[in-house]
C-alpha positions as a printed Julia matrix, in Angstrom:
224×3 Matrix{Float64}:
 -41.15  -41.55   -0.89
 -37.77  -40.01   -0.1
 -38.22  -37.39    2.64
 -34.57  -36.29    2.65
 -34.15  -32.53    2.21
 -33.25  -31.16   -1.18
 -29.78  -29.55   -1.11
 -29.39  -27.05   -3.92
 -26.18  -25.79   -5.52
 -26.95  -22.28   -4.22
 -27.19  -23.6    -0.67
 -23.88  -25.39   -1.08
 -22.24  -22.18   -2.22
 -23.66  -20.26    0.71
 -21.97  -22.61    3.17
 -18.51  -22.17    1.67
 -16.05  -20.34    3.88
 -15.35  -16.77    2.75
 -11.93  -16.16    1.18
  -9.04  -15.34    3.49
  -8.56  -11.63    4.03
  -5.57  -11.05    1.74
  -7.34  -12.92   -1.03
 -10.5   -10.9    -0.47
  -8.44   -7.7    -0.6
  -6.84   -8.74   -3.87
 -10.23   -9.45   -5.44
 -11.77   -6.23   -4.1
  -8.96   -4.04   -5.44
  -8.14   -5.84   -8.68
  -9.67   -3.27  -11.03
  -8.4    -0.3    -9.02
  -4.9    -1.79   -8.97
  -5.01   -1.96  -12.76
  -6.33    1.61  -12.94
  -3.55    2.83  -10.65
  -0.91    1.36  -12.96
  -2.49    3.11  -15.94
  -2.94    6.55  -14.37
  -0.85    9.67  -13.97
   2.82    9.6   -13.11
   2.68    5.95  -12.05
   1.88    5.02  -15.65
   4.8     7.19  -16.76
   7.06    5.53  -14.2
   6.13    2.06  -15.48
   6.78    3.21  -19.07
  10.11    4.74  -18.09
   9.04    8.27  -19.1
   8.68    9.89  -15.68
  10.92   12.92  -15.06
  13.16   13.36  -12.05
  10.99   16.22  -10.77
   7.82   14.16  -11.14
   9.39   11.24   -9.32
  10.56   13.47   -6.48
   7.05   14.92   -6.31
   5.55   11.45   -6.09
   7.78   10.51   -3.16
   7.04   13.85   -1.46
   3.31   13.23   -1.68
   3.47    9.6    -0.56
   5.69   10.32    2.45
   2.92   11.65    4.75
   0.81    8.56    4.02
   3.66    6.27    5.02
   4.33    8.33    8.12
   0.69    8.01    9.15
   0.58    4.26    8.5
   3.75    3.69   10.49
   2.67    5.98   13.31
  -0.66    4.15   13.47
   0.87    0.69   13.48
   3.29    1.65   16.24
   0.56    3.34   18.26
  -1.61    0.23   17.99
   1.06   -2.45   17.85
  -0.69   -4.36   20.66
  -4.01   -4.37   18.79
  -4.91   -8.03   18.12
  -5.45   -7.38   14.41
  -2.33   -5.26   13.91
   0.46   -6.72   16.03
   1.62   -9.03   13.22
   1.79   -6.1    10.79
   3.76   -3.66   12.96
   7.08   -4.6    11.38
   9.73   -1.86   11.23
  11.67   -3.85    8.62
   9.03   -2.96    6.03
   8.5     0.68    7.04
   9.42    3.11    4.26
   9.22    6.65    5.67
  12.92    6.91    6.56
  13.95    5.54    3.16
  11.65    8.02    1.43
  13.23   10.91    3.3
  16.69    9.68    2.32
  15.69    9.47   -1.34
  14.1    12.92   -1.26
  17.33   14.42    0.08
  19.27   12.7    -2.71
  16.81   13.82   -5.38
  16.05   17.38   -4.29
  18.62   18.34   -1.67
  18.36   18.84    2.09
  15.65   21.5     1.72
  13.27   19.18   -0.17
  10.43   19.81    2.31
  10.43   23.48    1.38
  10.97   23.11   -2.36
   8.71   20.17   -3.24
   4.99   20.95   -2.87
   2.67   18.76   -0.84
  -0.48   18.67   -2.95
  -4.03   18.51   -1.66
  -4.27   14.92   -2.87
  -1.24   13.98   -0.78
  -2.69   15.69    2.3
  -6.05   14.0     1.8
  -4.44   10.57    1.57
  -2.52   11.07    4.81
  -5.55   12.58    6.54
  -7.63    9.53    5.67
  -5.08    7.24    7.29
  -4.89    9.45   10.38
  -8.68    9.3    10.67
  -8.6     5.51   10.41
  -5.95    5.33   13.13
  -8.05    7.46   15.45
 -11.45    5.88   14.82
 -11.03    2.29   13.59
  -7.42    1.06   13.82
  -8.18   -2.24   12.08
  -8.57   -0.24    8.86
  -4.78    0.07    8.88
  -4.79   -3.52    7.6
  -6.04   -2.13    4.3
  -3.35    0.55    4.09
  -0.59   -1.91    4.96
  -1.86   -4.25    2.28
  -2.02   -1.56   -0.4
   1.35    0.03    0.27
   3.68   -2.61    1.69
   2.65   -5.64   -0.35
   2.83   -3.44   -3.43
   6.32   -2.28   -2.48
   7.47   -5.82   -1.77
   6.01   -7.15   -5.02
   7.12   -4.55   -7.55
   9.96   -2.72   -5.88
  12.87   -4.52   -7.46
  11.53   -4.04  -10.98
  10.86   -0.35  -10.35
  14.32    0.14   -8.86
  15.93   -1.12  -12.06
  13.56    0.83  -14.31
  14.05    4.11  -12.46
  17.79    3.63  -12.29
  17.89    3.29  -16.06
  15.32    5.96  -16.97
  16.54    8.66  -14.59
  20.16    7.67  -14.16
  19.7     7.27  -10.42
  22.22    5.47   -8.26
  21.51    3.6    -5.05
  21.6     6.76   -2.93
  18.29    7.85   -4.49
  16.66    4.41   -4.52
  16.6     3.44   -0.85
  12.8     3.2    -1.02
  13.11   -0.06   -2.95
  15.81   -1.62   -0.78
  14.64   -3.62    2.22
  18.01   -4.01    3.86
  16.62   -5.6     7.03
  14.86   -8.33    5.02
  17.27  -10.98    3.68
  14.63  -12.97    1.77
  12.02  -10.71    0.16
   9.96  -13.56   -1.29
   9.69  -15.32    2.06
   8.88  -12.08    3.85
   6.22  -11.24    1.28
   4.57  -14.63    1.8
   4.74  -14.22    5.57
   3.19  -10.74    5.39
   0.34  -12.01    3.23
  -0.12  -14.99    5.55
  -0.29  -12.63    8.52
  -3.14  -10.75    6.86
  -4.86  -14.02    5.96
  -4.66  -15.11    9.6
  -6.66  -12.07   10.77
 -10.24  -12.99   11.61
 -12.83  -10.24   11.26
 -16.6   -10.35   11.32
 -18.58   -9.62    8.17
 -19.02   -5.91    8.81
 -15.37   -5.36    9.74
 -14.22   -7.27    6.67
 -16.43   -5.14    4.44
 -15.0    -1.99    6.04
 -11.4    -3.13    5.45
 -12.15   -3.98    1.82
 -13.79   -0.59    1.28
 -10.81    1.14    2.91
  -8.41   -0.65    0.58
 -10.44    0.54   -2.39
 -10.35    4.07   -1.01
  -6.57    3.78   -0.55
  -6.12    2.89   -4.2
  -8.36    5.8    -5.18
  -6.21    8.1    -3.03
  -3.06    6.82   -4.71
  -4.61    7.41   -8.12
  -5.57   10.96   -7.11
  -1.97   11.7    -6.09
  -0.6    10.23   -9.31
  -3.03   12.13  -11.54
  -2.47   15.42   -9.69
   1.28   15.15  -10.21
   0.83   14.53  -13.93
  -1.39   17.6   -14.39
């Protein structure tokens, strides 16, 4: 009689290594990413029907989120899970401010409203920075990889739809990055190289989902 243990397919699956973090983030946010592209002013932007005022409003309400991400990454740049992501070359807050001045004039901060959805998004990031800095991985993934992936297409589409020149499209230009494709791969690889325990991984995935939901809320509010 063969006394060797029975090894089931389910057991084999349970011993497989979990997906790398960037892959896990992509899977966890797949549906929300699709929803974000189909919602509010982002959907209008992708269709080429967004107005100049709506686009300026979108940048105005994303700016505080970027400022909080970049403040958090700089504050915690020596954190073992964040040091590879604290990369000023990818930061967008300064470019957003430049575009806002081109779109709405030097007094844009007083003329373009910051909506509750925009405040809530930034406040969530500030809370993450103060209480669990590793959650900034999720916000870097959602914003920066998205910008690096779709920015060039959006730059062309907005330039055509709104008649914008380069002075109002700095957000999509990464002038300190000579090879966007290589940088994008390196950024994803840096996230994949982060090793978190099961609970921390689950928290980062949940934060990325919440970040997409916050982006959708901003987009929908601006379309109202």
